[in-house]
Amino acid sequence: MSMSKSKRIALLGSTGSIGTQALDVVSRLPERLKVVSMAAHRNVELLAEQVREYKPSLVSIGSEKDAAKLRELLGDVSGLKIVCGDEGLRLCATADDADTTVVAVAGTVGLAPTIAAIEAGKEIALASKEALVAAGGIVSRMVREKGVRLLPIDSEHSAIFQCLQGENRGSIRRLLLTASGGSFKNRPVDELENATVDEALAHPTWTMGRKITIDSATLMNKALEVIEAHWLFGVDISQIEVVIHPQSIVHSMVEFEDGSVIAQLGVPDMRVPIQYALLYPERVHTELPRLDITQQSALTFAKPDAERYPGLELAYMALASGGTMPAVLNAANEIAVWAFLDGKTGFLDIQRTVRRVMHMYSPVAEPELTGILEADKWARLTATRLVEDGIG
Ligand SMILES: NC(=O)c1ccc[n+]([C@@H]2O[C@H](COP(=O)([O-])OP(=O)(O)OC[C@H]3O[C@@H](n4cnc5c(N)ncnc54)[C@H](OP(=O)(O)O)[C@@H]3O)[C@@H](O)[C@H]2O)c1
């Protein structure tokens, strides 16, 4: 396999939790992986360091002002083009010399560049689940029409994807998505009302970006993953079940028609699914931490408690309503999570806001992209108004 040529990567969200771990994977496999473009939003200093180390030919930052700062920090780097804003993100996503576009920006901002990259015929390694939640129908159709590969980075979906290698999709009985249970899995439900931001950010097993850590505490992350799994694997929601597994060792499972259940296990380290997505179908040796199964005294599995995690039901409701409703769920959640992180609302207001916004909305069936973007915008405005009016 040493003959394989190196894969050229466009990395969107290079300064984030997934982005920096993707770069760590690249550093471990310099013969196999090369970064040709990278995009970030505000973290100019880190982006400048990354550009010096990984030497992409194209780099994008959120604003003109930060692009000027980046230019100043980097001085004259030969062969480097600096761009910015949404257009910069699109240019990075579709960079001529990229084979695979890694979409690892937080939130719906990942949707437009994902679509642009598919249109440009790039293979997609997707971490930004929000893109599939909001526009799963369109993204899956485009992936089919363009004949490009969409590889999941999310550990649960990577696990399912791995369990399905060589299997016939028609023989799937159920997908079992595991969830750690987040920061509040043991806290009495009646104490959740006063949960603080710092408590919610203290995730027991995974270190991740702020939004996804809050989404793990509410289980909204799993709700979004149920929708993501529906689109990635073409499985009906009635066949997707969430299982609380606090150790985060079994990353997900597939139950087949014959009663066999196949699981994928490993230490909770996102670099494993990132590497799998970048080098699929190859498995290459690297010195990442390994699972010592004899050190696991117990692996436990339980049904999620609907009272503790009301957000999960919202995902099933959103998929059942269909059309633009998942986009509304996702956008309202994004606003509600940031309002909580900014100290504007309480922890339980996240669910309340999302539920209220969904109740106020009638979905549009089989939307095109403009319909989805309109629904997304409406949900953001409505959720913002609810937050400002004091939803609690
Ligand atoms: N972290 C995990 O372990 C994990 C696991 C599974 C799935 N995911 C998914 O992966 C995605 C990224 O999560 P994360 O935890 O890595 O988030 P994060 O740490 O908050 O990083 C977000 C990245 O996106 C960039 N970004 C944000 N808005 C942007 C914009 N408008 N244009 C360009 N770049 C922008 C940020 O740039 P700046 O830093 O420069 O502002 C940063 O590089 C999310 O969809 C999440 O659900 C994450």
Coordinates of C-alpha atoms and ligand atoms in Angstrom, one line a residue:
M1 CA 0.0 0.0 0.0
S2 CA 3.0 2.3 0.3
M3 CA 2.5 3.0 -3.5
S4 CA -0.8 4.9 -2.8
K5 CA -0.6 8.5 -3.8
S6 CA -1.2 11.1 -1.1
K7 CA -4.7 12.4 -0.7
R8 CA -5.2 16.2 -0.9
I9 CA -7.5 17.7 1.6
A10 CA -9.6 20.9 1.9
L11 CA -10.1 21.5 5.6
L12 CA -13.1 23.7 6.7
G13 CA -13.0 24.6 10.4
S14 CA -9.2 23.9 10.8
T15 CA -9.0 25.7 14.1
G16 CA -11.8 23.8 15.8
S17 CA -11.8 20.6 17.8
I18 CA -12.3 18.3 14.8
G19 CA -10.1 20.5 12.6
T20 CA -7.1 20.4 14.9
Q21 CA -7.5 16.6 15.3
A22 CA -7.7 16.2 11.6
L23 CA -4.4 18.1 11.3
D24 CA -2.9 15.8 14.0
V25 CA -3.9 12.8 11.7
V26 CA -2.3 14.5 8.8
S27 CA 0.9 15.1 10.8
R28 CA 1.0 11.3 11.6
L29 CA 0.7 10.4 8.0
P30 CA 2.6 13.0 6.0
E31 CA 3.2 10.6 3.1
R32 CA -0.5 9.9 2.7
L33 CA -2.3 13.2 3.5
K34 CA -1.6 16.8 2.3
V35 CA -3.7 19.9 3.2
V36 CA -4.2 22.1 0.2
S37 CA -6.7 24.6 1.6
M38 CA -7.9 25.5 5.1
A39 CA -10.7 27.8 6.4
A40 CA -11.4 29.2 9.9
H41 CA -13.6 32.0 11.2
R42 CA -12.0 34.1 13.9
N43 CA -8.9 32.4 15.3
V44 CA -6.3 34.3 13.2
E45 CA -3.3 33.4 15.4
L46 CA -3.9 29.7 15.3
L47 CA -4.7 29.7 11.6
A48 CA -1.4 31.5 10.9
E49 CA 0.5 28.8 12.8
Q50 CA -1.4 26.1 10.9
V51 CA -0.6 27.8 7.6
R52 CA 3.1 27.9 8.5
E53 CA 3.1 24.2 9.4
Y54 CA 0.9 22.6 6.8
K55 CA 1.6 25.0 3.9
P56 CA -1.7 25.0 2.1
S57 CA -2.0 27.1 -1.1
L58 CA -5.3 28.6 -0.2
V59 CA -6.6 29.9 3.2
S60 CA -9.8 31.6 4.3
I61 CA -10.8 33.6 7.4
G62 CA -14.1 35.1 8.5
S63 CA -13.6 38.8 7.6
E64 CA -11.6 41.2 5.5
K65 CA -10.1 42.7 8.7
D66 CA -8.9 39.3 9.9
A67 CA -7.6 38.5 6.4
A68 CA -5.4 41.7 6.6
K69 CA -4.2 40.6 10.0
L70 CA -3.4 37.1 8.7
R71 CA -1.4 38.7 5.8
E72 CA 0.5 40.7 8.4
L73 CA 1.2 37.7 10.6
L74 CA 2.4 35.5 7.7
G75 CA 4.4 38.1 5.8
D76 CA 5.1 37.1 2.2
V77 CA 4.4 33.4 1.8
S78 CA 5.1 32.3 -1.7
G79 CA 2.3 30.5 -3.5
L80 CA -0.3 31.3 -0.8
K81 CA -3.6 32.9 -1.6
I82 CA -5.7 34.5 1.3
V83 CA -9.4 34.8 0.9
C84 CA -12.3 35.5 3.3
G85 CA -16.0 35.3 4.3
D86 CA -18.6 32.9 2.8
E87 CA -17.0 33.2 -0.6
G88 CA -13.6 32.3 0.9
L89 CA -15.2 29.3 2.6
R90 CA -16.7 28.2 -0.7
L91 CA -13.4 28.7 -2.6
C92 CA -11.6 26.5 0.0
A93 CA -14.3 23.8 -0.2
T94 CA -13.9 23.6 -4.0
A95 CA -10.1 24.1 -4.3
D96 CA -9.0 22.7 -7.6
D97 CA -6.3 20.5 -6.2
A98 CA -8.4 19.0 -3.4
D99 CA -9.6 15.4 -3.6
T100 CA -11.6 15.4 -0.3
T101 CA -13.3 18.2 1.5
V102 CA -13.5 17.9 5.3
V103 CA -16.5 19.9 6.5
A104 CA -15.9 20.5 10.3
V105 CA -17.3 24.0 10.8
A106 CA -19.8 24.2 13.7
G107 CA -23.5 24.7 12.7
T108 CA -25.5 25.2 9.5
V109 CA -22.7 27.4 8.0
G110 CA -21.3 24.0 6.7
L111 CA -24.3 23.5 4.4
A112 CA -23.5 25.9 1.5
P113 CA -19.8 24.8 1.2
T114 CA -20.8 21.1 1.4
I115 CA -23.2 21.6 -1.5
A116 CA -20.5 23.5 -3.5
A117 CA -18.0 20.8 -2.8
I118 CA -20.4 18.0 -4.0
E119 CA -21.1 20.1 -7.1
A120 CA -17.4 20.3 -7.8
G121 CA -17.2 16.5 -7.5
K122 CA -15.2 16.4 -4.3
E123 CA -15.4 13.5 -1.9
I124 CA -16.9 14.7 1.4
A125 CA -15.7 13.8 4.9
L126 CA -18.5 15.2 7.0
A127 CA -18.4 16.2 10.6
S128 CA -20.9 19.1 10.4
K129 CA -24.0 17.0 11.1
E130 CA -26.1 20.2 10.9
A131 CA -25.8 20.2 7.1
L132 CA -27.4 16.8 6.8
V133 CA -30.0 17.6 9.4
A134 CA -31.1 20.7 7.7
A135 CA -30.9 19.5 4.1
G136 CA -30.4 15.7 4.2
G137 CA -32.8 15.1 1.2
I138 CA -31.0 17.5 -1.0
V139 CA -27.5 16.6 0.0
S140 CA -28.2 12.8 -0.4
R141 CA -29.8 13.4 -3.8
M142 CA -26.8 15.5 -5.0
V143 CA -24.3 12.9 -3.7
R144 CA -26.2 10.2 -5.7
E145 CA -26.4 12.3 -8.8
K146 CA -22.8 13.4 -8.7
G147 CA -21.6 9.9 -7.8
V148 CA -19.3 11.3 -5.0
R149 CA -18.6 9.6 -1.7
L150 CA -19.9 11.0 1.5
L151 CA -18.0 9.6 4.5
P152 CA -19.1 10.2 8.0
I153 CA -16.7 11.6 10.6
D154 CA -19.1 11.5 13.5
S155 CA -17.9 8.6 15.7
E156 CA -21.4 6.9 15.8
H157 CA -21.9 7.1 12.1
S158 CA -18.4 6.0 11.3
A159 CA -19.1 3.0 13.6
I160 CA -22.3 2.2 11.7
F161 CA -20.6 2.7 8.4
Q162 CA -17.8 0.3 9.5
C163 CA -20.4 -2.3 10.7
L164 CA -22.0 -2.1 7.3
Q165 CA -18.9 -2.9 5.2
G166 CA -19.7 -5.8 2.9
E167 CA -23.3 -6.0 4.2
N168 CA -26.5 -5.7 2.3
R169 CA -28.4 -2.6 3.5
G170 CA -31.7 -4.5 3.0
S171 CA -30.7 -6.8 5.9
I172 CA -30.5 -4.1 8.5
R173 CA -33.1 -4.5 11.2
R174 CA -32.1 -1.6 13.5
L175 CA -29.3 0.9 14.0
L176 CA -28.4 1.3 17.7
L177 CA -26.8 4.7 18.2
T178 CA -24.9 5.0 21.5
A179 CA -24.9 8.1 23.6
S180 CA -22.7 8.9 26.6
G181 CA -25.6 10.7 28.3
G182 CA -23.6 14.0 28.6
S183 CA -22.7 16.1 31.6
F184 CA -26.0 15.6 33.5
K185 CA -26.7 11.9 33.2
N186 CA -26.6 11.4 37.0
R187 CA -28.1 14.7 38.1
P188 CA -31.6 14.7 39.5
V189 CA -34.0 15.9 36.8
D190 CA -35.6 18.6 39.1
E191 CA -32.1 20.2 39.5
L192 CA -31.6 20.7 35.8
E193 CA -33.4 24.0 35.8
N194 CA -30.5 25.7 37.5
A195 CA -27.7 23.9 35.7
T196 CA -24.8 26.3 34.9
V197 CA -22.9 26.7 31.6
D198 CA -19.7 25.4 33.2
E199 CA -21.4 22.3 34.5
A200 CA -23.0 21.7 31.1
L201 CA -19.6 22.1 29.4
A202 CA -18.0 19.4 31.6
H203 CA -18.5 16.4 29.4
P204 CA -17.5 13.1 31.0
T205 CA -15.8 11.3 28.1
W206 CA -15.3 13.5 25.0
T207 CA -13.6 16.9 24.7
M208 CA -15.4 18.8 22.0
G209 CA -16.4 22.3 20.8
R210 CA -18.9 24.2 23.0
K211 CA -22.0 23.8 21.0
I212 CA -21.8 20.1 20.6
T213 CA -20.9 19.7 24.3
I214 CA -24.2 21.4 25.2
D215 CA -26.0 19.4 22.6
S216 CA -24.6 16.2 24.4
A217 CA -26.0 17.4 27.7
T218 CA -29.5 17.9 26.3
L219 CA -29.2 14.8 24.0
M220 CA -30.0 17.1 21.1
N221 CA -26.7 16.0 19.7
K222 CA -28.1 12.4 19.5
A223 CA -31.4 13.8 18.2
L224 CA -29.5 15.4 15.3
E225 CA -27.5 12.2 14.8
V226 CA -30.7 10.2 14.5
I227 CA -31.7 12.4 11.6
E228 CA -28.1 12.2 10.2
A229 CA -28.2 8.4 10.3
H230 CA -31.6 8.4 8.5
W231 CA -30.1 10.3 5.6
L232 CA -26.7 8.6 5.6
F233 CA -27.9 5.0 5.7
G234 CA -31.4 5.3 4.1
V235 CA -33.0 3.7 7.2
D236 CA -36.5 4.7 8.5
I237 CA -36.6 6.5 11.8
S238 CA -38.6 3.7 13.4
Q239 CA -35.4 1.5 12.9
I240 CA -33.1 3.9 14.7
E241 CA -32.8 3.5 18.4
V242 CA -30.7 5.5 20.9
V243 CA -28.9 3.6 23.7
I244 CA -27.2 5.3 26.7
H245 CA -23.7 3.9 27.1
P246 CA -21.8 6.0 29.5
Q247 CA -18.3 4.5 28.9
S248 CA -18.3 5.7 25.2
I249 CA -16.4 2.5 24.1
V250 CA -19.0 1.0 21.8
H251 CA -19.5 3.7 19.3
S252 CA -22.6 2.3 17.7
M253 CA -24.1 -1.0 16.6
V254 CA -26.2 -2.5 13.8
E255 CA -28.7 -5.3 14.4
F256 CA -29.3 -7.4 11.3
E257 CA -32.4 -9.4 10.3
D258 CA -30.8 -12.7 11.4
G259 CA -30.5 -11.4 15.0
S260 CA -26.7 -10.7 14.8
V261 CA -25.5 -7.4 16.2
I262 CA -22.2 -6.0 15.0
A263 CA -20.6 -3.3 17.1
Q264 CA -17.5 -1.1 16.5
L265 CA -15.4 -0.4 19.6
G266 CA -12.5 1.8 20.5
V267 CA -11.2 4.4 22.9
P268 CA -13.2 7.7 22.6
D269 CA -10.8 9.5 20.3
M270 CA -12.1 11.3 17.2
R271 CA -8.8 10.9 15.4
V272 CA -9.8 7.3 14.7
P273 CA -13.0 8.0 12.7
I274 CA -11.3 11.1 11.1
Q275 CA -8.4 8.9 9.8
Y276 CA -10.9 6.2 8.7
A277 CA -12.8 8.8 6.7
L278 CA -9.7 10.3 5.2
L279 CA -8.1 7.0 4.1
Y280 CA -11.2 4.8 3.6
P281 CA -11.2 1.9 2.9
E282 CA -7.6 1.5 4.1
R283 CA -6.7 0.9 7.8
V284 CA -3.3 2.3 8.5
H285 CA -1.2 1.8 11.7
T286 CA -0.7 5.0 13.8
E287 CA 0.4 5.4 17.4
L288 CA -3.0 6.5 18.7
P289 CA -4.2 5.3 22.2
R290 CA -5.6 1.8 22.0
L291 CA -8.4 0.0 23.7
D292 CA -7.4 -2.5 26.4
I293 CA -10.6 -4.4 26.7
T294 CA -9.4 -6.1 29.9
Q295 CA -9.3 -2.7 31.6
Q296 CA -13.0 -2.2 31.0
S297 CA -14.8 -3.6 34.1
A298 CA -18.2 -3.0 32.6
L299 CA -19.9 -1.8 29.4
T300 CA -23.4 -0.8 30.2
F301 CA -26.4 0.0 28.0
A302 CA -29.7 1.6 29.0
K303 CA -32.8 3.1 27.4
P304 CA -32.7 7.0 27.5
D305 CA -35.0 8.5 30.1
A306 CA -37.6 10.7 28.2
E307 CA -38.0 13.0 31.2
R308 CA -34.3 13.8 31.4
Y309 CA -33.8 14.1 27.6
P310 CA -37.0 15.5 26.1
G311 CA -35.0 16.7 23.0
L312 CA -34.8 13.2 21.6
E313 CA -38.5 13.0 21.0
L314 CA -38.3 16.3 19.1
A315 CA -36.0 14.6 16.5
Y316 CA -38.5 11.9 15.8
M317 CA -41.3 14.5 15.6
A318 CA -39.2 16.6 13.2
L319 CA -38.4 13.6 10.9
A320 CA -42.1 12.4 11.1
S321 CA -43.2 15.9 10.0
G322 CA -40.6 15.9 7.4
G323 CA -39.8 18.6 4.7
T324 CA -38.4 21.7 6.3
M325 CA -39.1 20.7 9.9
P326 CA -35.6 19.2 10.7
A327 CA -34.1 22.5 9.5
V328 CA -36.3 24.4 11.9
L329 CA -35.4 22.1 14.8
N330 CA -31.7 22.5 14.0
A331 CA -31.8 26.3 13.6
A332 CA -33.9 26.9 16.7
N333 CA -31.6 24.6 18.7
E334 CA -28.5 26.5 17.5
I335 CA -30.0 29.9 18.7
A336 CA -31.2 28.4 22.0
V337 CA -27.8 26.8 22.7
W338 CA -25.8 30.0 22.0
A339 CA -28.4 31.9 24.2
F340 CA -27.7 29.5 27.0
L341 CA -23.9 29.7 26.5
D342 CA -24.2 33.5 26.5
G343 CA -26.0 33.4 29.8
K344 CA -29.3 34.7 28.4
T345 CA -31.4 31.7 29.2
G346 CA -31.5 28.6 31.5
F347 CA -30.5 25.1 30.5
L348 CA -34.1 23.8 30.2
D349 CA -35.0 26.8 28.1
I350 CA -33.1 25.1 25.2
Q351 CA -35.7 22.4 24.9
R352 CA -38.6 24.8 25.5
T353 CA -37.4 27.2 22.8
V354 CA -37.0 24.4 20.2
R355 CA -40.4 22.8 21.1
R356 CA -42.2 26.2 20.9
V357 CA -40.6 27.1 17.6
M358 CA -41.5 23.7 16.1
H359 CA -45.1 24.1 17.3
M360 CA -45.4 27.5 15.7
Y361 CA -44.3 26.1 12.3
S362 CA -46.0 24.3 9.4
P363 CA -43.3 22.5 7.3
V364 CA -43.0 22.7 3.6
A365 CA -42.8 19.3 1.9
E366 CA -39.9 18.4 -0.4
P367 CA -38.2 21.7 -0.3
E368 CA -35.5 23.0 -2.5
L369 CA -32.4 24.7 -1.0
T370 CA -34.1 28.1 -0.9
G371 CA -37.1 26.7 1.0
I372 CA -34.7 25.2 3.6
L373 CA -32.7 28.4 4.0
E374 CA -36.0 30.4 4.4
A375 CA -37.2 27.9 7.1
D376 CA -33.8 28.1 8.8
K377 CA -34.0 31.9 8.8
W378 CA -37.5 32.0 10.1
A379 CA -36.6 29.6 12.9
R380 CA -33.6 31.7 13.9
L381 CA -35.7 34.9 14.1
T382 CA -38.5 33.2 16.0
A383 CA -36.2 31.5 18.5
T384 CA -34.3 34.8 19.0
R385 CA -37.6 36.6 19.7
L386 CA -38.6 33.9 22.2
V387 CA -35.3 34.1 23.9
E388 CA -35.5 37.9 24.1
D389 CA -39.1 37.7 25.4
G390 CA -37.9 35.4 28.2
I391 CA -39.1 31.9 27.1
G392 CA -38.8 30.6 30.7
Ligands
LIG1 N1 -15.7 17.9 18.4 C1 -16.1 16.7 18.2 O1 -15.6 15.7 18.9 C2 -17.2 16.3 17.2 C3 -17.6 15.0 17.1 C4 -18.5 14.7 16.1 C5 -19.1 15.7 15.3 N2 -18.7 17.0 15.5 C6 -19.2 18.0 14.6 O2 -18.2 18.7 13.9 C7 -18.5 20.1 13.7 C8 -17.4 20.9 14.3 O3 -17.4 20.7 15.7 P1 -16.2 21.2 16.7 O4 -16.5 20.6 18.0 O5 -14.9 20.9 16.0 O6 -16.5 22.8 16.7 P2 -15.5 23.9 17.2 O7 -14.4 23.4 18.0 O8 -16.5 25.0 17.7 O9 -14.9 24.4 15.8 C9 -15.6 25.0 14.8 C10 -14.7 25.4 13.7 O10 -15.5 26.0 12.6 C11 -15.0 27.3 12.3 N3 -16.0 28.2 11.9 C12 -17.2 28.5 12.5 N4 -17.9 29.4 11.8 C13 -17.3 29.5 10.6 C14 -17.5 30.3 9.4 N5 -18.6 31.0 9.3 N6 -16.6 30.2 8.4 C15 -15.5 29.4 8.5 N7 -15.2 28.7 9.6 C16 -16.1 28.7 10.7 C17 -14.3 27.8 13.6 O11 -13.3 28.8 13.3 P3 -12.7 29.7 14.5 O12 -12.2 28.8 15.6 O13 -11.6 30.4 13.8 O14 -13.7 30.7 14.9 C18 -13.7 26.4 14.0 O15 -12.5 26.2 13.2 C19 -19.9 20.3 14.4 O16 -20.9 20.1 13.4 C20 -20.0 19.1 15.4 O17 -21.4 18.7 15.6 C21 -17.7 17.3 16.4

